[in-house]
Structure formats: C-alpha cells, structure tokens
PDB file of C-alpha atoms in Angstrom:
ATOM      1  CA  MET A   2     130.211 108.051 101.553  1.00  0.00           C
ATOM      2  CA  ASN A   3     128.891 111.512 102.482  1.00  0.00           C
ATOM      3  CA  LEU A   4     126.593 112.051 105.447  1.00  0.00           C
ATOM      4  CA  THR A   5     123.369 112.140 103.404  1.00  0.00           C
ATOM      5  CA  ALA A   6     124.113 108.815 101.731  1.00  0.00           C
ATOM      6  CA  ALA A   7     125.292 107.354 105.034  1.00  0.00           C
ATOM      7  CA  ILE A   8     122.044 108.343 106.768  1.00  0.00           C
ATOM      8  CA  LYS A   9     119.994 106.701 104.031  1.00  0.00           C
ATOM      9  CA  ARG A  10     122.103 103.555 104.226  1.00  0.00           C
ATOM     10  CA  GLN A  11     121.773 103.449 108.009  1.00  0.00           C
ATOM     11  CA  ALA A  12     118.000 103.929 107.836  1.00  0.00           C
ATOM     12  CA  LEU A  13     117.729 100.876 105.580  1.00  0.00           C
ATOM     13  CA  ASP A  14     120.129  98.892 107.770  1.00  0.00           C
ATOM     14  CA  ILE A  15     118.005  99.681 110.832  1.00  0.00           C
ATOM     15  CA  GLY A  16     115.033  98.176 109.044  1.00  0.00           C
ATOM     16  CA  PHE A  17     113.121 100.881 107.207  1.00  0.00           C
ATOM     17  CA  ASP A  18     111.925  99.877 103.741  1.00  0.00           C
ATOM     18  CA  LEU A  19     112.025 103.351 102.206  1.00  0.00           C
ATOM     19  CA  VAL A  20     113.854 106.576 102.995  1.00  0.00           C
ATOM     20  CA  GLY A  21     114.089 110.012 101.413  1.00  0.00           C
ATOM     21  CA  ILE A  22     115.363 113.426 102.524  1.00  0.00           C
ATOM     22  CA  VAL A  23     113.781 116.791 101.693  1.00  0.00           C
ATOM     23  CA  ARG A  24     113.954 120.429 102.694  1.00  0.00           C
ATOM     24  CA  PRO A  25     111.567 121.595 105.470  1.00  0.00           C
ATOM     25  CA  GLU A  26     109.749 123.992 103.172  1.00  0.00           C
ATOM     26  CA  LYS A  27     106.255 125.269 103.762  1.00  0.00           C
ATOM     27  CA  LEU A  28     103.578 122.934 102.391  1.00  0.00           C
ATOM     28  CA  THR A  29     101.816 125.624 100.378  1.00  0.00           C
ATOM     29  CA  GLU A  30      99.672 123.498  98.051  1.00  0.00           C
ATOM     30  CA  GLU A  31      98.921 121.022 100.804  1.00  0.00           C
ATOM     31  CA  ALA A  32      97.886 123.883 103.094  1.00  0.00           C
ATOM     32  CA  THR A  33      95.382 125.102 100.506  1.00  0.00           C
ATOM     33  CA  ARG A  34      93.849 121.635 100.197  1.00  0.00           C
ATOM     34  CA  LEU A  35      93.766 121.171 103.963  1.00  0.00           C
ATOM     35  CA  ARG A  36      92.025 124.518 104.447  1.00  0.00           C
ATOM     36  CA  ALA A  37      89.400 123.606 101.845  1.00  0.00           C
ATOM     37  CA  TRP A  38      88.881 120.231 103.538  1.00  0.00           C
ATOM     38  CA  LEU A  39      88.427 121.874 106.926  1.00  0.00           C
ATOM     39  CA  ASP A  40      86.047 124.473 105.508  1.00  0.00           C
ATOM     40  CA  ARG A  41      83.850 121.719 104.074  1.00  0.00           C
ATOM     41  CA  GLY A  42      83.474 120.248 107.549  1.00  0.00           C
ATOM     42  CA  PHE A  43      85.055 116.941 106.546  1.00  0.00           C
ATOM     43  CA  VAL A  44      87.231 116.986 109.662  1.00  0.00           C
ATOM     44  CA  GLY A  45      84.384 115.875 111.921  1.00  0.00           C
ATOM     45  CA  THR A  46      85.273 116.244 115.601  1.00  0.00           C
ATOM     46  CA  MET A  47      89.069 116.172 115.120  1.00  0.00           C
ATOM     47  CA  GLU A  48      89.536 119.750 116.317  1.00  0.00           C
ATOM     48  CA  TRP A  49      93.301 119.363 116.600  1.00  0.00           C
ATOM     49  CA  MET A  50      93.552 119.438 112.793  1.00  0.00           C
ATOM     50  CA  GLU A  51      92.429 123.067 112.920  1.00  0.00           C
ATOM     51  CA  SER A  52      94.247 124.145 116.070  1.00  0.00           C
ATOM     52  CA  GLY A  53      97.596 122.870 114.775  1.00  0.00           C
ATOM     53  CA  PHE A  54      97.150 124.202 111.230  1.00  0.00           C
ATOM     54  CA  ASP A  55     100.218 126.478 111.156  1.00  0.00           C
ATOM     55  CA  LYS A  56     102.537 123.847 112.613  1.00  0.00           C
ATOM     56  CA  ARG A  57     101.066 121.196 110.338  1.00  0.00           C
ATOM     57  CA  THR A  58     101.654 123.160 107.154  1.00  0.00           C
ATOM     58  CA  ASP A  59     104.870 125.013 108.020  1.00  0.00           C
ATOM     59  CA  PRO A  60     107.707 123.025 109.624  1.00  0.00           C
ATOM     60  CA  THR A  61     109.560 126.240 110.481  1.00  0.00           C
ATOM     61  CA  VAL A  62     106.779 126.877 112.991  1.00  0.00           C
ATOM     62  CA  TYR A  63     106.827 123.337 114.395  1.00  0.00           C
ATOM     63  CA  VAL A  64     110.624 122.815 114.376  1.00  0.00           C
ATOM     64  CA  PRO A  65     112.309 126.209 113.766  1.00  0.00           C
ATOM     65  CA  GLU A  66     115.829 124.739 113.779  1.00  0.00           C
ATOM     66  CA  ALA A  67     115.063 122.118 111.115  1.00  0.00           C
ATOM     67  CA  ARG A  68     117.155 122.190 107.948  1.00  0.00           C
ATOM     68  CA  SER A  69     116.323 118.726 106.600  1.00  0.00           C
ATOM     69  CA  VAL A  70     113.523 116.176 106.950  1.00  0.00           C
ATOM     70  CA  VAL A  71     114.344 112.466 106.821  1.00  0.00           C
ATOM     71  CA  CYS A  72     111.181 110.636 105.728  1.00  0.00           C
ATOM     72  CA  VAL A  73     110.858 106.883 106.251  1.00  0.00           C
ATOM     73  CA  ALA A  74     108.334 104.149 105.539  1.00  0.00           C
ATOM     74  CA  LEU A  75     107.955 100.697 107.048  1.00  0.00           C
ATOM     75  CA  ASN A  76     105.972  97.928 105.372  1.00  0.00           C
ATOM     76  CA  TYR A  77     103.458  96.209 107.682  1.00  0.00           C
ATOM     77  CA  TYR A  78     101.700  93.843 105.284  1.00  0.00           C
ATOM     78  CA  THR A  79     101.222  90.194 106.241  1.00  0.00           C
ATOM     79  CA  THR A  80      99.653  87.489 104.115  1.00  0.00           C
ATOM     80  CA  HIS A  81      96.990  86.669 106.690  1.00  0.00           C
ATOM     81  CA  PRO A  82      93.498  87.392 105.334  1.00  0.00           C
ATOM     82  CA  THR A  83      90.956  89.556 107.104  1.00  0.00           C
ATOM     83  CA  GLN A  84      88.623  87.289 109.041  1.00  0.00           C
ATOM     84  CA  ASP A  85      85.018  88.058 108.219  1.00  0.00           C
ATOM     85  CA  ARG A  86      82.950  85.604 110.243  1.00  0.00           C
ATOM     86  CA  PRO A  87      79.577  85.744 111.980  1.00  0.00           C
ATOM     87  CA  GLY A  88      79.656  86.985 115.556  1.00  0.00           C
ATOM     88  CA  TYR A  89      83.058  88.658 115.200  1.00  0.00           C
ATOM     89  CA  GLY A  90      84.117  92.221 114.436  1.00  0.00           C
ATOM     90  CA  LYS A  91      86.840  93.040 111.937  1.00  0.00           C
ATOM     91  CA  VAL A  92      89.983  94.918 112.943  1.00  0.00           C
ATOM     92  CA  SER A  93      92.093  96.913 110.481  1.00  0.00           C
ATOM     93  CA  ARG A  94      95.285  95.157 109.412  1.00  0.00           C
ATOM     94  CA  TYR A  95      97.529  97.888 110.805  1.00  0.00           C
ATOM     95  CA  ALA A  96      96.416  97.068 114.373  1.00  0.00           C
ATOM     96  CA  TRP A  97      96.913  93.302 114.267  1.00  0.00           C
ATOM     97  CA  GLY A  98     100.414  93.452 115.733  1.00  0.00           C
ATOM     98  CA  ASP A  99     102.331  95.805 118.011  1.00  0.00           C
ATOM     99  CA  ASP A 100     101.584  99.521 118.017  1.00  0.00           C
ATOM    100  CA  TYR A 101     103.371 101.094 115.050  1.00  0.00           C
ATOM    101  CA  HIS A 102     103.956 104.316 116.974  1.00  0.00           C
ATOM    102  CA  GLN A 103     106.354 102.434 119.229  1.00  0.00           C
ATOM    103  CA  VAL A 104     107.967 100.295 116.530  1.00  0.00           C
ATOM    104  CA  VAL A 105     108.601 103.138 114.079  1.00  0.00           C
ATOM    105  CA  GLY A 106     109.466 105.528 116.908  1.00  0.00           C
ATOM    106  CA  GLU A 107     112.110 103.183 118.316  1.00  0.00           C
ATOM    107  CA  GLN A 108     113.714 102.748 114.905  1.00  0.00           C
ATOM    108  CA  LEU A 109     113.756 106.520 114.333  1.00  0.00           C
ATOM    109  CA  ASP A 110     115.282 106.960 117.780  1.00  0.00           C
ATOM    110  CA  SER A 111     118.032 104.508 116.840  1.00  0.00           C
ATOM    111  CA  LEU A 112     118.626 106.419 113.614  1.00  0.00           C
ATOM    112  CA  LEU A 113     118.787 109.755 115.435  1.00  0.00           C
ATOM    113  CA  ASN A 114     121.266 108.384 117.971  1.00  0.00           C
ATOM    114  CA  TRP A 115     123.452 107.075 115.154  1.00  0.00           C
ATOM    115  CA  ILE A 116     123.374 110.447 113.352  1.00  0.00           C
ATOM    116  CA  CYS A 117     124.310 112.237 116.579  1.00  0.00           C
ATOM    117  CA  GLU A 118     127.314 109.926 116.929  1.00  0.00           C
ATOM    118  CA  GLN A 119     128.469 111.030 113.487  1.00  0.00           C
ATOM    119  CA  GLU A 120     127.596 114.699 114.062  1.00  0.00           C
ATOM    120  CA  PRO A 121     127.635 115.619 117.790  1.00  0.00           C
ATOM    121  CA  ALA A 122     126.071 119.019 117.020  1.00  0.00           C
ATOM    122  CA  CYS A 123     122.984 117.294 115.587  1.00  0.00           C
ATOM    123  CA  VAL A 124     119.582 118.077 117.075  1.00  0.00           C
ATOM    124  CA  GLY A 125     116.550 116.144 115.885  1.00  0.00           C
ATOM    125  CA  LYS A 126     112.822 115.777 116.492  1.00  0.00           C
ATOM    126  CA  ILE A 127     110.946 112.540 115.806  1.00  0.00           C
ATOM    127  CA  SER A 128     107.389 112.392 114.471  1.00  0.00           C
ATOM    128  CA  VAL A 129     105.241 109.272 114.094  1.00  0.00           C
ATOM    129  CA  ASP A 130     101.637 110.211 113.316  1.00  0.00           C
ATOM    130  CA  THR A 131     100.833 111.886 116.646  1.00  0.00           C
ATOM    131  CA  SER A 132     102.510 115.240 115.941  1.00  0.00           C
ATOM    132  CA  PRO A 133     101.110 118.164 113.912  1.00  0.00           C
ATOM    133  CA  VAL A 134     102.853 116.832 110.811  1.00  0.00           C
ATOM    134  CA  MET A 135     101.390 115.915 107.407  1.00  0.00           C
ATOM    135  CA  ASP A 136     103.096 112.537 107.148  1.00  0.00           C
ATOM    136  CA  LYS A 137     101.749 111.580 103.727  1.00  0.00           C
ATOM    137  CA  ALA A 138     102.622 114.961 102.226  1.00  0.00           C
ATOM    138  CA  TRP A 139     106.220 114.677 103.402  1.00  0.00           C
ATOM    139  CA  ALA A 140     106.493 111.084 102.220  1.00  0.00           C
ATOM    140  CA  ALA A 141     105.225 112.083  98.772  1.00  0.00           C
ATOM    141  CA  ARG A 142     107.703 114.963  98.586  1.00  0.00           C
ATOM    142  CA  ALA A 143     110.483 112.582  99.566  1.00  0.00           C
ATOM    143  CA  GLY A 144     109.689 110.217  96.711  1.00  0.00           C
ATOM    144  CA  LEU A 145     108.293 107.412  98.875  1.00  0.00           C
ATOM    145  CA  GLY A 146     105.145 107.130  96.743  1.00  0.00           C
ATOM    146  CA  TRP A 147     102.117 109.077  95.603  1.00  0.00           C
ATOM    147  CA  ILE A 148      98.914 109.864  97.472  1.00  0.00           C
ATOM    148  CA  GLY A 149      96.107 107.792  95.965  1.00  0.00           C
ATOM    149  CA  LYS A 150      92.462 108.604  95.434  1.00  0.00           C
ATOM    150  CA  HIS A 151      91.691 107.013  98.819  1.00  0.00           C
ATOM    151  CA  SER A 152      94.154 109.532 100.365  1.00  0.00           C
ATOM    152  CA  ASN A 153      96.685 106.843 101.394  1.00  0.00           C
ATOM    153  CA  LEU A 154     100.295 106.810 100.224  1.00  0.00           C
ATOM    154  CA  ILE A 155     100.998 104.189  97.542  1.00  0.00           C
ATOM    155  CA  HIS A 156     104.422 102.841  96.558  1.00  0.00           C
ATOM    156  CA  PRO A 157     104.709 100.775  93.366  1.00  0.00           C
ATOM    157  CA  ASN A 158     106.626  97.998  95.156  1.00  0.00           C
ATOM    158  CA  PHE A 159     104.776  97.926  98.484  1.00  0.00           C
ATOM    159  CA  GLY A 160     101.290  99.187  97.760  1.00  0.00           C
ATOM    160  CA  SER A 161      99.711 101.231 100.547  1.00  0.00           C
ATOM    161  CA  TRP A 162     100.514  99.033 103.569  1.00  0.00           C
ATOM    162  CA  LEU A 163     103.086 101.492 104.914  1.00  0.00           C
ATOM    163  CA  PHE A 164     103.704 103.195 108.245  1.00  0.00           C
ATOM    164  CA  LEU A 165     105.310 106.629 107.928  1.00  0.00           C
ATOM    165  CA  GLY A 166     107.592 108.684 110.122  1.00  0.00           C
ATOM    166  CA  GLU A 167     109.821 111.743 109.990  1.00  0.00           C
ATOM    167  CA  LEU A 168     113.012 112.974 111.569  1.00  0.00           C
ATOM    168  CA  PHE A 169     113.476 116.763 111.549  1.00  0.00           C
ATOM    169  CA  LEU A 170     117.183 117.613 111.737  1.00  0.00           C
ATOM    170  CA  ASN A 171     119.189 120.804 112.151  1.00  0.00           C
ATOM    171  CA  LEU A 172     121.674 119.444 109.581  1.00  0.00           C
ATOM    172  CA  GLU A 173     122.007 120.706 106.020  1.00  0.00           C
ATOM    173  CA  LEU A 174     121.743 117.485 104.024  1.00  0.00           C
ATOM    174  CA  GLU A 175     121.539 116.896 100.293  1.00  0.00           C
ATOM    175  CA  CYS A 176     117.905 116.971  99.189  1.00  0.00           C
ATOM    176  CA  GLN A 177     117.491 115.788  95.611  1.00  0.00           C
ATOM    177  CA  GLU A 178     114.535 113.417  95.814  1.00  0.00           C
ATOM    178  CA  THR A 179     112.230 112.952  92.824  1.00  0.00           C
ATOM    179  CA  PRO A 180     108.504 112.677  93.574  1.00  0.00           C
ATOM    180  CA  VAL A 181     106.756 109.559  92.270  1.00  0.00           C
ATOM    181  CA  ALA A 182     104.177 110.203  89.550  1.00  0.00           C
ATOM    182  CA  ASP A 183     100.513 109.493  90.324  1.00  0.00           C
ATOM    183  CA  HIS A 184      99.696 106.060  88.872  1.00  0.00           C
ATOM    184  CA  CYS A 185      96.034 105.812  89.923  1.00  0.00           C
ATOM    185  CA  GLY A 186      95.012 106.591  86.353  1.00  0.00           C
ATOM    186  CA  THR A 187      91.318 106.143  85.662  1.00  0.00           C
ATOM    187  CA  CYS A 188      90.845 103.561  88.433  1.00  0.00           C
ATOM    188  CA  THR A 189      88.043 104.387  90.884  1.00  0.00           C
ATOM    189  CA  LEU A 190      87.738 101.054  92.725  1.00  0.00           C
ATOM    190  CA  CYS A 191      88.397 102.626  96.128  1.00  0.00           C
ATOM    191  CA  ILE A 192      85.678 105.212  95.583  1.00  0.00           C
ATOM    192  CA  GLU A 193      83.144 102.678  94.306  1.00  0.00           C
ATOM    193  CA  SER A 194      83.878 100.124  97.042  1.00  0.00           C
ATOM    194  CA  CYS A 195      83.458 102.396 100.055  1.00  0.00           C
ATOM    195  CA  PRO A 196      80.115 101.356 101.620  1.00  0.00           C
ATOM    196  CA  THR A 197      79.555 104.764 103.202  1.00  0.00           C
ATOM    197  CA  ASP A 198      80.588 106.923 100.213  1.00  0.00           C
ATOM    198  CA  ALA A 199      83.253 108.496 102.386  1.00  0.00           C
ATOM    199  CA  ILE A 200      85.484 109.369  99.427  1.00  0.00           C
ATOM    200  CA  ALA A 201      83.631 112.524  98.405  1.00  0.00           C
ATOM    201  CA  GLU A 202      85.751 112.902  95.284  1.00  0.00           C
ATOM    202  CA  PRO A 203      89.133 111.579  94.164  1.00  0.00           C
ATOM    203  CA  TYR A 204      91.761 112.322  96.860  1.00  0.00           C
ATOM    204  CA  VAL A 205      89.196 113.821  99.261  1.00  0.00           C
ATOM    205  CA  VAL A 206      87.763 111.824 102.185  1.00  0.00           C
ATOM    206  CA  ASP A 207      84.838 113.010 104.284  1.00  0.00           C
ATOM    207  CA  ALA A 208      86.033 111.768 107.674  1.00  0.00           C
ATOM    208  CA  ARG A 209      82.527 111.949 109.112  1.00  0.00           C
ATOM    209  CA  LYS A 210      81.453 109.094 106.838  1.00  0.00           C
ATOM    210  CA  CYS A 211      84.702 107.128 107.057  1.00  0.00           C
ATOM    211  CA  ILE A 212      84.457 103.857 108.986  1.00  0.00           C
ATOM    212  CA  SER A 213      87.967 104.326 110.394  1.00  0.00           C
ATOM    213  CA  TYR A 214      87.020 107.720 111.809  1.00  0.00           C
ATOM    214  CA  GLN A 215      83.712 106.457 113.163  1.00  0.00           C
ATOM    215  CA  THR A 216      85.240 103.478 114.969  1.00  0.00           C
ATOM    216  CA  ILE A 217      88.404 105.183 116.253  1.00  0.00           C
ATOM    217  CA  GLU A 218      88.274 108.978 116.479  1.00  0.00           C
ATOM    218  CA  PHE A 219      84.555 109.622 116.922  1.00  0.00           C
ATOM    219  CA  ARG A 220      83.670 109.798 120.628  1.00  0.00           C
ATOM    220  CA  GLY A 221      79.880 109.946 120.432  1.00  0.00           C
ATOM    221  CA  GLU A 222      77.630 107.554 122.307  1.00  0.00           C
ATOM    222  CA  GLU A 223      76.237 106.042 119.107  1.00  0.00           C
ATOM    223  CA  LEU A 224      77.936 105.510 115.741  1.00  0.00           C
ATOM    224  CA  GLU A 225      76.530 107.660 112.969  1.00  0.00           C
ATOM    225  CA  ALA A 226      77.440 105.422 110.013  1.00  0.00           C
ATOM    226  CA  GLU A 227      77.269 101.811 108.925  1.00  0.00           C
ATOM    227  CA  THR A 228      80.570 100.055 109.643  1.00  0.00           C
ATOM    228  CA  ALA A 229      80.166  96.943 107.468  1.00  0.00           C
ATOM    229  CA  GLY A 230      81.289  94.702 110.322  1.00  0.00           C
ATOM    230  CA  TRP A 231      84.383  96.716 111.232  1.00  0.00           C
ATOM    231  CA  ILE A 232      84.922  97.525 114.907  1.00  0.00           C
ATOM    232  CA  PHE A 233      88.345  99.182 114.595  1.00  0.00           C
ATOM    233  CA  GLY A 234      89.413 100.914 111.428  1.00  0.00           C
ATOM    234  CA  CYS A 235      88.651  99.709 107.905  1.00  0.00           C
ATOM    235  CA  ASP A 236      90.728  98.289 105.022  1.00  0.00           C
ATOM    236  CA  ILE A 237      88.154  98.222 102.226  1.00  0.00           C
ATOM    237  CA  CYS A 238      89.660 100.982 100.071  1.00  0.00           C
ATOM    238  CA  GLN A 239      93.104  99.434 100.407  1.00  0.00           C
ATOM    239  CA  ASP A 240      91.967  95.849  99.884  1.00  0.00           C
ATOM    240  CA  VAL A 241      90.525  96.722  96.471  1.00  0.00           C
ATOM    241  CA  CYS A 242      93.476  98.833  95.315  1.00  0.00           C
ATOM    242  CA  PRO A 243      95.210  97.106  92.367  1.00  0.00           C
ATOM    243  CA  TRP A 244      98.601  98.315  93.540  1.00  0.00           C
ATOM    244  CA  ASN A 245      98.326  96.171  96.652  1.00  0.00           C
ATOM    245  CA  ARG A 246      98.744  93.116  94.436  1.00  0.00           C
ATOM    246  CA  PHE A 247     102.438  93.951  94.687  1.00  0.00           C
ATOM    247  CA  ALA A 248     102.496  94.015  98.486  1.00  0.00           C
ATOM    248  CA  LYS A 249     105.310  92.083 100.124  1.00  0.00           C
ATOM    249  CA  GLU A 250     105.378  90.288 103.467  1.00  0.00           C
ATOM    250  CA  THR A 251     106.815  92.527 106.179  1.00  0.00           C
ATOM    251  CA  HIS A 252     110.130  91.597 107.742  1.00  0.00           C
ATOM    252  CA  VAL A 253     109.040  93.094 111.084  1.00  0.00           C
ATOM    253  CA  THR A 254     108.093  90.332 113.514  1.00  0.00           C
ATOM    254  CA  ALA A 255     106.223  92.801 115.722  1.00  0.00           C
ATOM    255  CA  PHE A 256     103.658  93.349 112.964  1.00  0.00           C
ATOM    256  CA  GLN A 257     102.684  89.693 112.722  1.00  0.00           C
ATOM    257  CA  PRO A 258      99.028  89.253 113.763  1.00  0.00           C
ATOM    258  CA  ARG A 259      98.060  88.429 117.296  1.00  0.00           C
ATOM    259  CA  PRO A 260      95.206  85.895 117.034  1.00  0.00           C
ATOM    260  CA  GLU A 261      93.151  87.784 119.607  1.00  0.00           C
ATOM    261  CA  LEU A 262      93.300  91.018 117.577  1.00  0.00           C
ATOM    262  CA  VAL A 263      92.639  89.840 114.021  1.00  0.00           C
ATOM    263  CA  SER A 264      88.946  89.700 114.905  1.00  0.00           C
ATOM    264  CA  LEU A 265      87.094  90.054 118.178  1.00  0.00           C
ATOM    265  CA  SER A 266      83.992  88.268 119.479  1.00  0.00           C
ATOM    266  CA  LEU A 267      81.171  90.788 119.513  1.00  0.00           C
ATOM    267  CA  ASP A 268      79.513  89.153 122.518  1.00  0.00           C
ATOM    268  CA  GLU A 269      82.728  89.055 124.532  1.00  0.00           C
ATOM    269  CA  LEU A 270      83.760  92.582 123.628  1.00  0.00           C
ATOM    270  CA  SER A 271      80.297  93.974 124.372  1.00  0.00           C
ATOM    271  CA  SER A 272      80.628  92.853 127.995  1.00  0.00           C
ATOM    272  CA  MET A 273      84.408  93.201 128.337  1.00  0.00           C
ATOM    273  CA  THR A 274      85.651  95.086 131.383  1.00  0.00           C
ATOM    274  CA  GLU A 275      88.178  97.871 131.073  1.00  0.00           C
ATOM    275  CA  GLU A 276      90.779  95.675 132.737  1.00  0.00           C
ATOM    276  CA  GLU A 277      90.157  92.885 130.220  1.00  0.00           C
ATOM    277  CA  PHE A 278      90.386  95.377 127.367  1.00  0.00           C
ATOM    278  CA  ARG A 279      93.712  96.706 128.630  1.00  0.00           C
ATOM    279  CA  ALA A 280      95.024  93.142 128.756  1.00  0.00           C
ATOM    280  CA  ILE A 281      94.228  92.244 125.140  1.00  0.00           C
ATOM    281  CA  SER A 282      95.199  95.688 123.810  1.00  0.00           C
ATOM    282  CA  LYS A 283      98.590  95.920 125.513  1.00  0.00           C
ATOM    283  CA  LYS A 284     101.156  97.459 123.126  1.00  0.00           C
ATOM    284  CA  SER A 285      98.436  97.656 120.459  1.00  0.00           C
ATOM    285  CA  ALA A 286      97.088 100.565 118.418  1.00  0.00           C
ATOM    286  CA  VAL A 287      93.590  99.292 119.297  1.00  0.00           C
ATOM    287  CA  ARG A 288      93.866 101.282 122.529  1.00  0.00           C
ATOM    288  CA  ARG A 289      93.325 104.425 120.476  1.00  0.00           C
ATOM    289  CA  ALA A 290      89.571 103.709 120.429  1.00  0.00           C
ATOM    290  CA  LYS A 291      89.549 103.229 124.205  1.00  0.00           C
ATOM    291  CA  HIS A 292      87.501 100.637 126.088  1.00  0.00           C
ATOM    292  CA  ARG A 293      84.305 102.644 125.853  1.00  0.00           C
ATOM    293  CA  GLY A 294      84.640 103.083 122.097  1.00  0.00           C
ATOM    294  CA  MET A 295      85.358  99.420 121.393  1.00  0.00           C
ATOM    295  CA  VAL A 296      82.371  98.287 123.465  1.00  0.00           C
ATOM    296  CA  ARG A 297      80.185 100.800 121.610  1.00  0.00           C
ATOM    297  CA  ASN A 298      81.491  99.574 118.250  1.00  0.00           C
ATOM    298  CA  ALA A 299      80.902  95.929 119.128  1.00  0.00           C
ATOM    299  CA  LYS A 300      77.332  96.591 120.244  1.00  0.00           C
ATOM    300  CA  HIS A 301      76.681  98.558 117.055  1.00  0.00           C
ATOM    301  CA  VAL A 302      77.921  95.785 114.765  1.00  0.00           C
ATOM    302  CA  ARG A 303      76.128  93.107 116.775  1.00  0.00           C
ATOM    303  CA  SER A 304      72.871  95.050 116.619  1.00  0.00           C
ATOM    304  CA  ARG A 305      73.153  95.617 112.867  1.00  0.00           C
ATOM    305  CA  SER A 306      73.923  91.939 112.310  1.00  0.00           C
ATOM    306  CA  LYS A 307      70.872  90.836 114.263  1.00  0.00           C
ATOM    307  CA  GLN A 308      68.679  93.334 112.427  1.00  0.00           C
ATOM    308  CA  ALA A 309      69.928  91.950 109.116  1.00  0.00           C
ATOM    309  CA  GLU A 310      69.020  88.465 110.299  1.00  0.00           C
ATOM    310  CA  GLY A 311      65.619  89.661 111.428  1.00  0.00           C
ATOM    311  CA  GLY A 312      66.314  88.725 115.029  1.00  0.00           C
ATOM    312  CA  SER A 313      66.349  90.434 118.379  1.00  0.00           C
ATOM    313  CA  THR A 314      68.888  93.171 119.100  1.00  0.00           C
ATOM    314  CA  SER A 315      68.991  92.527 122.846  1.00  0.00           C
TER     315      SER A 315
END
C-alpha cells in the first residue's frame, strides 16, 4: 500500500467517516464568489472574513510549504429529536455534545503523528473551522460531497450532519479525487423554510438574517432578527433537507447529547451567572456565544414568546 492509500486507510481507522486528498491550489472560483458575497454586505460583523481573504482563498499564502491537503469529515448526527417546548430555547444539534473543534482536532493530530512516523520529514498544519480556510470548498474538491443551496456540505450517505477538517502537508501525495455532482436538483425546501429569508438565492446566505449568525457571531446588545425559538444556532434548513433522510447515527460517543444542552430553560438562562454558564458549557461549542450572548438570546426568545401569548414581557 502506497503512502496516499495508507493515509486514507489510517484516517478511517482513527474514526473519520470520509477522507479525500487534493492539491493545495488557489480557490479561484470560490474566491470570486466570496468577494461578491463580501461586497453585498452579507458578511455582517465577521470582519475576519475580509481580513483573511488572501489566506482563505490561496493556501500557498496560508501554508507555503503545503503540497497536499487531506480533507476529512466526521458524522455527528444522533437520533434524538430537537426539543421544542414552551419555556425552553432550542440549541443546534452540532452543540449538543462535546466541542467538535477538540474532537476533530484530536483525531487530526493523531493522524498527523502517524504520518510523521511513516515520513519523518513530514510537516503538517491542522485546521478545524477556526483558521482562514474554506472548509466546505476543500471538502467539495476532495469529493466529500457537494455544497447545497443552504450552503452546507451534503454527502449522499450522511446528509449534511458533518464536521470538517483539513491537514495541510508538505508531502507530494496522489490527488485523484472526483468531485460529487450537485444533487439538489429543483428542491428549494431549505430556502422556503427559512423563517428569516436568510438564503438570498440558491447557495447564497445573507449572514445578517441567519439565525445561527444572530445567536452566535453577532455581538450587539439586541438581536436584529426573529430566531424562531433558537438560542444557539439553527437547524431548520438542514432538518428539511431530503438528503438528511439518509443520515446515520454517529459512532462518536462525545457527540451524544448532554441533557442540559439539548434545550435550555429561558428563565434559568436569563438569570444565569457567568460561573454557572461556564459550568454547563464546559467542553461545549456553546461557549462560542459567550455568557453575555446566551443571556441576551434567552431574553429575546422569552420576550417574543410572551408577546405571542399576549402576556407581559417582564
């Protein structure tokens, strides 16, 4: 077995569900689309998308020594339903268990260490969503799926419940992956189901209207959009996607839901101290919104719920 095949085999043995290897070429088409998206103001307050543009679209700027990119995906789907109940705020499925940055990062670290044992001259750089890297673009190039109209990666066997990561290596590996054809067809369920009309057109999301952006990345004092009961992230566009009928239960124990994170009491969260928030969000992606943001989100949803009931908002 040559090194390329051995790396793929090892990635699967470590626990990744999908793996592909591509050349670190400039993302020319993706750069054009990203520039148009930025120019339309859809980025909201995420200034880092602009400041890291060159690194994000050209891996030779971000990792000059890279000769190959190992792209991986890890299924996080569990069969537990989203809990939509009065007095509680909904949390996106991806944050129900342990923080994926740590889980995926640790597995990539194990893979890199194994590769370095085979090739001592190997140098690698790990990326899991926090680097100036277009994860979905690389995954699509590596044949791990296609980018759907809701802008998430979709795989025909796993749907869109996938965490992505990359390993940039200074090794010349065989790169013969075949991209997966777009199978969204004429379906527009994700566009029609978004309560804030955040999907401006197929494959283009206006982050400013997106519930996930509003509840996680937006740092304003007051939310600027309806959140439909969500206090961290949103799964609506994925829940309605027909391809997620094929989703499989994850084999990763760390992604199993913690009862306290599947949904959160709006009253309790609205008065939760920072210390209490740190306790329930330990090793969780929920910390991304910070204590202040989660309290703000809870108060927003609680207020909207009371207004809908015709009651007091105090």
